[in-house]
Amino acid sequence: MSRVLVVNSGSSSLKYAVVESDSGSMIADGIVERIGDDGGVPDHAAALQVVFDELADDMAGLVAVGHRVVHGGPDLYRPALVDDALIAKLEALSPLAPLHNPPALLGIEVARKALPDLPHVAVFDTAFFHDLPPAAATYAIDRDIAAQWNIRRYGFHGTSHQFVSERAAEFLGVPLDSLRQIVLHLGNGASASAIAGGRPVDTSMGLTPMEGLVMGTRSGDIDPGIITYLSRTAEMSVEDIESMLNRRSGMLGLGGEIDFRVLHQRIESGDPAAQLAYEVYIHRLRKYIGAYLAVLGSADVITFTAGVGENDAAVRRDALSGMSALGVELDEELNAERSKGARRISAESSSTTVLVVPTDEELAIARACVSVVTELG
Ligand code: AMP
């Protein structure tokens, strides 16, 4: 009675999963890529048909469809039943997230047409950070302009930061509200958060998912002067600059590669660009860890999650090396081990516990969906 289809619709890909939200088991998952490309499917409706064909019998007994929506803007943060009014609100938000929300809307629209009898629920990636303290959420820019254009730090990957911080508390057998945590979500997109007592205190992404850590293809923090300089002097258009910062920066822009497995191989073979990319990545990560240790006073737990965080022992080691004076010490052997579940990787002597906790955004979205559907009766 809890089977949910979770859809994460991007501009050229559609990720999907069927999740049994009670047991937490993943029945099926996959991705349809190259939507609108030569050799791919023509559009999102066709992509969804591919999903239905793949899922076949796994579609039986669905109770809801959950949609990941990147940006909820200032007002949308609780998981919400999709109706025409919500679609209109999401359309109005598109300028805030032009790269992410329009494809999500497209996904919602084709899925609603294809599965009209099921409730569809939107779950927002910004939701968890809705209650960031004003000091962390506010940019120090002209306050009237900020208010007029809804400019604030929204934060993203919220579903993951919330899920992982709750799992960390569960794993440690400690009440969530007693913990000061730093969560490092390091995937192709990457973000850090500081969480006290289950509430977000700061996070590295801002108005858009471009701020903060160095990512697969995004720059993370840059001097905003770079944008005006490129616009004025290099005569790059706003679209060119945005595309460069989102798609051709980060590890790809510096090291020519986003996959850390390949990047490490290139470093091994003496590639200086890959080496510098890695050093910039680690340097930025360490700055955020230090900043959040200061914001929180100290951390009871630091947790690594997502593709790089869960799998790359070298990144975890280099992110935390030399921090014993700050109370953070890894156990090299535990760090080098691999396992599927949550695990501790800190030394016994470390006053901060360091964990690896696999994220499961699909499960979190499925659970949010079921709670909305249950409330509806
Ligand atoms: P995500 O966005 O969470 O799916 O993370 C994807 C990224 O995780 C990939 O681009 C890789 O850089 C990284 N990744 C996945 N598996 C490994 C691994 N075994 N070792 C190092 N990095 C990995």
Coordinates of C-alpha atoms and ligand atoms in Angstrom, one line a residue:
M1 CA 0.0 0.0 0.0
S2 CA 2.9 2.4 -0.3
R3 CA 4.4 1.9 -3.7
V4 CA 5.4 5.3 -5.3
L5 CA 6.8 6.2 -8.6
V6 CA 9.4 8.9 -8.1
V7 CA 10.3 11.1 -11.1
N8 CA 13.2 13.4 -11.4
S9 CA 12.9 15.2 -14.7
G10 CA 15.8 17.2 -16.1
S11 CA 16.2 19.0 -19.4
S12 CA 17.7 16.0 -21.2
S13 CA 17.2 13.2 -18.8
L14 CA 14.5 11.6 -16.8
K15 CA 15.4 9.6 -13.7
Y16 CA 12.8 7.3 -12.2
A17 CA 12.4 4.9 -9.3
V18 CA 9.6 2.7 -7.9
V19 CA 9.9 2.7 -4.1
E20 CA 8.1 0.8 -1.5
S21 CA 8.0 3.5 1.1
D22 CA 7.1 1.4 4.1
S23 CA 10.0 -1.1 3.8
G24 CA 12.2 1.4 2.0
S25 CA 13.0 -1.1 -0.7
M26 CA 13.7 0.0 -4.2
I27 CA 11.6 -2.0 -6.7
A28 CA 13.2 -0.6 -9.8
D29 CA 15.1 2.4 -11.0
G30 CA 16.7 3.8 -14.0
I31 CA 17.3 6.8 -16.2
V32 CA 16.3 7.8 -19.7
E33 CA 19.0 10.0 -21.2
R34 CA 19.5 12.1 -24.3
I35 CA 15.9 13.4 -24.5
G36 CA 15.6 15.5 -27.6
D37 CA 19.0 14.4 -28.9
D38 CA 19.7 12.6 -32.1
G39 CA 19.6 8.9 -31.3
G40 CA 17.6 9.6 -28.1
V41 CA 13.9 9.8 -27.6
P42 CA 12.2 13.0 -29.0
D43 CA 10.6 14.4 -25.9
H44 CA 9.7 14.0 -22.3
A45 CA 6.4 12.2 -23.1
A46 CA 8.3 9.6 -25.1
A47 CA 10.8 9.3 -22.3
L48 CA 8.0 8.5 -19.9
Q49 CA 6.7 5.9 -22.3
V50 CA 10.1 4.3 -22.2
V51 CA 9.9 4.3 -18.3
F52 CA 6.4 2.7 -18.4
D53 CA 7.7 0.0 -20.8
E54 CA 10.7 -0.7 -18.6
L55 CA 8.6 -0.8 -15.4
A56 CA 5.7 -2.9 -16.8
D57 CA 4.5 -5.0 -13.9
D58 CA 6.3 -2.9 -11.3
M59 CA 3.7 -0.2 -12.0
A60 CA 0.9 -2.3 -10.4
G61 CA -0.3 -1.0 -7.1
L62 CA 1.2 2.5 -7.3
V63 CA -0.4 4.9 -4.8
A64 CA 1.2 8.1 -6.0
V65 CA 3.7 9.8 -8.2
G66 CA 6.4 11.9 -6.6
H67 CA 8.1 14.6 -8.5
R68 CA 11.4 16.2 -7.5
V69 CA 11.2 19.9 -8.0
V70 CA 14.4 21.8 -7.6
H71 CA 13.1 25.3 -6.6
G72 CA 10.1 26.0 -4.4
G73 CA 10.8 29.7 -4.3
P74 CA 9.8 31.7 -1.2
D75 CA 6.4 30.0 -0.5
L76 CA 6.5 26.4 -1.6
Y77 CA 8.2 24.2 0.9
R78 CA 5.8 21.5 2.1
P79 CA 5.3 18.6 -0.2
A80 CA 2.3 19.6 -2.3
L81 CA -0.4 17.8 -4.2
V82 CA -0.1 18.8 -7.9
D83 CA -3.2 20.6 -9.2
D84 CA -3.7 23.4 -11.8
A85 CA -3.1 26.0 -9.1
L86 CA 0.3 24.5 -8.1
I87 CA 1.3 24.2 -11.8
A88 CA 0.6 27.9 -12.2
K89 CA 2.7 28.7 -9.1
L90 CA 5.5 26.6 -10.4
E91 CA 5.3 28.3 -13.8
A92 CA 5.6 31.7 -12.1
L93 CA 8.8 30.4 -10.3
S94 CA 10.6 29.4 -13.5
P95 CA 12.6 32.6 -13.8
L96 CA 14.2 31.8 -10.4
A97 CA 15.4 28.4 -11.6
P98 CA 15.4 28.6 -15.4
L99 CA 17.7 25.6 -15.8
H100 CA 15.8 23.3 -13.4
N101 CA 12.2 24.0 -12.9
P102 CA 10.9 24.1 -16.5
P103 CA 12.0 20.5 -17.2
A104 CA 10.5 19.4 -13.9
L105 CA 7.2 21.0 -14.9
L106 CA 7.4 19.2 -18.2
G107 CA 7.9 15.9 -16.3
I108 CA 4.9 16.7 -14.1
E109 CA 2.7 17.5 -17.0
V110 CA 3.5 14.4 -19.1
A111 CA 3.2 12.2 -16.0
R112 CA -0.2 13.7 -15.0
K113 CA -1.5 13.1 -18.5
A114 CA -0.2 9.5 -18.6
L115 CA -1.4 8.7 -15.0
P116 CA -4.4 10.9 -14.5
D117 CA -6.0 8.7 -11.8
L118 CA -3.0 8.9 -9.4
P119 CA -2.2 11.7 -7.0
H120 CA 0.9 13.6 -8.1
V121 CA 3.0 15.2 -5.4
A122 CA 5.7 17.8 -5.8
V123 CA 8.6 17.6 -3.3
F124 CA 11.0 20.6 -3.2
D125 CA 14.7 20.4 -3.0
T126 CA 14.7 23.8 -1.2
A127 CA 12.2 22.7 1.4
F128 CA 14.5 21.7 4.3
F129 CA 16.3 25.0 4.1
H130 CA 13.2 27.2 4.2
D131 CA 13.8 28.0 7.8
L132 CA 17.5 28.9 7.5
P133 CA 18.2 31.7 10.1
P134 CA 17.9 35.1 8.4
A135 CA 21.7 35.7 9.0
A136 CA 22.5 32.7 6.8
A137 CA 19.7 33.2 4.3
T138 CA 20.3 36.9 3.6
Y139 CA 22.7 38.3 0.9
A140 CA 24.2 41.6 1.9
I141 CA 22.8 43.4 -1.2
D142 CA 20.3 46.3 -1.5
R143 CA 17.5 45.0 0.6
D144 CA 14.7 46.5 -1.6
I145 CA 16.0 44.9 -4.7
A146 CA 16.4 41.6 -2.8
A147 CA 12.8 41.8 -1.6
Q148 CA 11.4 42.8 -4.9
W149 CA 13.1 39.9 -6.7
N150 CA 12.9 37.2 -4.0
I151 CA 16.6 37.1 -3.7
R152 CA 17.7 35.0 -0.7
R153 CA 19.8 31.9 0.0
Y154 CA 17.3 29.1 -0.6
G155 CA 19.7 26.0 -0.4
F156 CA 19.2 22.8 -2.4
H157 CA 19.7 19.1 -1.9
G158 CA 17.5 19.6 1.1
T159 CA 15.8 16.2 0.8
S160 CA 19.2 14.6 1.0
H161 CA 20.6 16.8 3.8
Q162 CA 17.5 16.1 5.9
F163 CA 17.4 12.3 5.1
V164 CA 21.1 11.9 5.9
S165 CA 21.1 13.9 9.1
E166 CA 18.1 11.9 10.4
R167 CA 19.8 8.6 9.4
A168 CA 23.0 9.7 11.1
A169 CA 21.2 10.3 14.4
E170 CA 19.4 6.9 14.0
F171 CA 22.7 5.1 13.2
L172 CA 24.3 6.6 16.3
G173 CA 21.2 5.9 18.4
V174 CA 21.1 9.5 19.6
P175 CA 18.2 11.9 19.5
L176 CA 18.4 14.2 16.4
D177 CA 17.7 17.3 18.5
S178 CA 20.9 16.7 20.5
L179 CA 23.3 16.7 17.6
R180 CA 25.3 19.4 15.8
Q181 CA 26.0 18.0 12.4
I182 CA 27.8 18.9 9.2
V183 CA 26.5 17.0 6.1
L184 CA 28.7 16.9 3.0
H185 CA 26.6 15.9 0.0
L186 CA 29.3 15.3 -2.7
G187 CA 27.9 14.1 -6.0
N188 CA 27.9 15.7 -9.4
G189 CA 26.2 18.5 -7.6
A190 CA 27.7 19.2 -4.2
S191 CA 26.7 21.1 -1.1
A192 CA 27.4 21.3 2.6
S193 CA 25.1 22.0 5.5
A194 CA 25.4 22.8 9.1
I195 CA 22.5 21.3 11.1
A196 CA 21.8 21.9 14.8
G197 CA 19.1 19.8 16.5
G198 CA 17.7 18.7 13.2
R199 CA 17.3 22.3 12.0
P200 CA 19.4 23.8 9.2
V201 CA 21.8 26.6 10.4
D202 CA 23.6 27.2 7.1
T203 CA 24.1 25.6 3.7
S204 CA 26.4 26.3 0.8
M205 CA 24.0 26.6 -2.1
G206 CA 22.1 29.9 -2.4
L207 CA 19.7 31.5 -4.8
T208 CA 20.6 28.9 -7.3
P209 CA 22.5 25.6 -7.0
M210 CA 25.6 27.3 -8.3
E211 CA 26.9 28.7 -5.0
G212 CA 29.3 27.0 -2.7
L213 CA 31.5 23.9 -3.2
V214 CA 33.3 23.1 -6.5
M215 CA 31.1 20.6 -8.4
G216 CA 31.2 18.3 -11.4
T217 CA 30.5 21.1 -13.9
R218 CA 29.6 24.1 -11.7
S219 CA 32.0 26.6 -10.3
G220 CA 30.6 27.0 -6.8
D221 CA 31.6 30.3 -5.2
I222 CA 33.1 32.9 -7.5
D223 CA 33.7 36.7 -7.2
P224 CA 30.5 38.2 -8.8
G225 CA 32.9 40.6 -10.4
I226 CA 33.9 37.8 -12.8
I227 CA 30.4 38.0 -14.3
T228 CA 30.3 41.7 -14.9
Y229 CA 33.9 41.6 -16.2
L230 CA 33.1 38.8 -18.7
S231 CA 29.9 40.6 -19.8
R232 CA 31.6 44.0 -20.3
T233 CA 35.0 43.0 -21.5
A234 CA 34.7 39.6 -23.1
E235 CA 31.3 40.5 -24.4
M236 CA 29.9 37.2 -23.3
S237 CA 26.1 37.1 -23.1
V238 CA 24.3 36.3 -19.9
E239 CA 23.4 32.9 -21.4
D240 CA 27.0 32.2 -22.3
I241 CA 28.2 33.1 -18.8
E242 CA 25.5 31.1 -17.1
S243 CA 26.2 28.1 -19.3
M244 CA 29.9 28.4 -18.7
L245 CA 29.4 28.5 -14.9
N246 CA 26.9 25.6 -14.9
R247 CA 28.1 23.3 -17.5
R248 CA 31.8 24.0 -18.3
S249 CA 33.2 24.9 -14.9
G250 CA 34.0 22.9 -11.7
M251 CA 36.0 19.7 -12.2
L252 CA 35.2 19.5 -15.9
G253 CA 36.3 23.1 -16.5
L254 CA 39.5 22.7 -14.5
G255 CA 40.5 19.1 -15.0
G256 CA 38.5 18.0 -18.1
E257 CA 36.7 15.3 -16.2
I258 CA 33.8 15.0 -13.7
D259 CA 34.2 11.4 -12.7
F260 CA 36.5 11.2 -9.7
R261 CA 37.5 7.6 -10.6
V262 CA 39.0 8.9 -13.9
L263 CA 40.3 12.0 -12.3
H264 CA 42.4 10.0 -9.8
Q265 CA 43.8 7.9 -12.7
R266 CA 44.8 11.1 -14.4
I267 CA 46.4 12.4 -11.3
E268 CA 48.3 9.1 -11.0
S269 CA 49.6 9.5 -14.5
G270 CA 50.9 13.0 -13.8
D271 CA 48.2 15.2 -15.3
P272 CA 48.7 18.7 -13.8
A273 CA 45.3 20.0 -14.7
A274 CA 43.6 17.0 -12.9
Q275 CA 45.9 17.6 -9.9
L276 CA 45.0 21.3 -9.7
A277 CA 41.3 20.5 -10.1
Y278 CA 41.5 18.1 -7.2
E279 CA 43.4 20.5 -5.0
V280 CA 40.9 23.3 -5.7
Y281 CA 38.0 21.0 -4.9
I282 CA 39.6 19.9 -1.6
H283 CA 40.6 23.4 -0.6
R284 CA 37.0 24.7 -1.0
L285 CA 35.6 21.7 0.8
R286 CA 38.0 22.2 3.8
K287 CA 37.0 25.9 3.9
Y288 CA 33.3 25.0 4.3
I289 CA 34.0 22.4 6.9
G290 CA 36.0 25.0 8.9
A291 CA 33.3 27.6 8.4
Y292 CA 30.6 25.3 9.7
L293 CA 32.7 24.1 12.6
A294 CA 32.8 27.8 13.6
V295 CA 29.1 28.4 12.8
L296 CA 28.2 25.4 15.0
G297 CA 30.9 25.9 17.7
S298 CA 31.9 22.3 17.1
A299 CA 30.4 19.3 15.4
D300 CA 29.2 16.0 17.0
V301 CA 29.0 14.4 13.5
I302 CA 30.4 15.0 10.1
T303 CA 28.7 12.9 7.4
F304 CA 29.8 12.2 3.8
T305 CA 27.1 11.2 1.3
A306 CA 26.3 11.0 -2.5
G307 CA 28.5 9.5 -5.2
V308 CA 31.9 11.0 -4.3
G309 CA 31.2 11.2 -0.5
E310 CA 30.1 7.6 -0.3
N311 CA 32.8 6.1 -2.5
D312 CA 35.9 8.3 -2.6
A313 CA 38.1 7.5 0.4
A314 CA 40.8 9.9 -0.8
V315 CA 38.4 12.8 -0.9
R316 CA 37.3 12.1 2.7
R317 CA 40.9 11.7 3.9
D318 CA 42.1 14.9 2.3
A319 CA 39.0 16.9 3.3
L320 CA 39.6 16.1 7.0
S321 CA 43.4 15.7 7.3
G322 CA 45.3 17.7 9.9
M323 CA 42.1 18.6 11.8
S324 CA 42.9 16.7 15.0
A325 CA 43.3 20.0 16.9
L326 CA 39.7 20.7 15.9
G327 CA 38.6 17.3 17.3
V328 CA 38.3 15.5 13.9
E329 CA 40.3 12.4 13.2
L330 CA 39.7 9.7 10.7
D331 CA 40.6 6.0 11.1
E332 CA 42.4 5.3 7.9
E333 CA 41.4 1.7 7.8
L334 CA 37.8 2.3 8.4
N335 CA 37.9 5.1 5.8
A336 CA 39.4 2.8 3.2
E337 CA 36.7 0.0 3.7
R338 CA 33.7 -0.2 1.4
S339 CA 30.2 -1.1 2.4
K340 CA 26.7 -0.3 1.3
G341 CA 25.2 0.8 4.6
A342 CA 25.9 3.6 7.1
R343 CA 29.3 3.3 8.9
R344 CA 31.6 5.2 11.1
I345 CA 35.1 6.1 9.8
S346 CA 36.4 8.3 12.6
A347 CA 39.1 7.2 15.1
E348 CA 38.1 6.2 18.6
S349 CA 40.0 9.3 19.8
S350 CA 38.1 11.7 17.5
S351 CA 35.6 13.9 19.5
T352 CA 33.7 14.4 16.2
T353 CA 32.2 11.2 14.8
V354 CA 32.7 10.9 11.1
L355 CA 30.2 8.8 9.1
V356 CA 29.5 7.7 5.6
V357 CA 25.7 7.5 5.1
P358 CA 24.3 6.6 1.7
T359 CA 21.6 9.1 0.7
D360 CA 18.3 7.9 -0.6
E361 CA 16.4 10.9 -2.1
E362 CA 13.9 8.6 -3.8
L363 CA 12.9 7.0 -0.6
A364 CA 12.6 10.4 1.1
I365 CA 10.5 11.7 -1.7
A366 CA 8.3 8.6 -1.7
R367 CA 7.7 9.0 2.1
A368 CA 6.8 12.6 1.6
C369 CA 4.3 11.6 -1.1
V370 CA 2.7 9.0 1.1
S371 CA 2.3 11.5 3.9
V372 CA 0.5 13.9 1.6
V373 CA -1.7 11.2 0.2
T374 CA -2.5 9.9 3.7
E375 CA -3.5 13.4 4.9
L376 CA -5.9 13.6 2.0
G377 CA -7.6 10.5 3.3
Ligands
AMP1 P1 25.9 11.5 -7.7 O1 25.6 12.8 -8.4 O2 25.7 11.4 -6.3 O3 25.3 10.4 -8.5 O4 27.5 11.3 -7.9 C1 28.1 11.0 -9.1 C2 29.6 11.1 -9.0 O5 30.1 10.2 -8.0 C3 30.4 10.6 -10.3 O6 30.5 11.7 -11.2 C4 31.7 10.3 -9.7 O7 32.6 11.4 -9.7 C5 31.5 9.9 -8.3 N1 31.6 8.5 -8.0 C6 30.8 7.5 -8.2 N2 31.3 6.3 -7.9 C7 32.6 6.6 -7.4 C8 33.6 5.8 -6.9 N3 33.5 4.4 -6.8 N4 34.8 6.4 -6.6 C9 34.9 7.7 -6.7 N5 33.9 8.5 -7.1 C10 32.8 8.0 -7.5

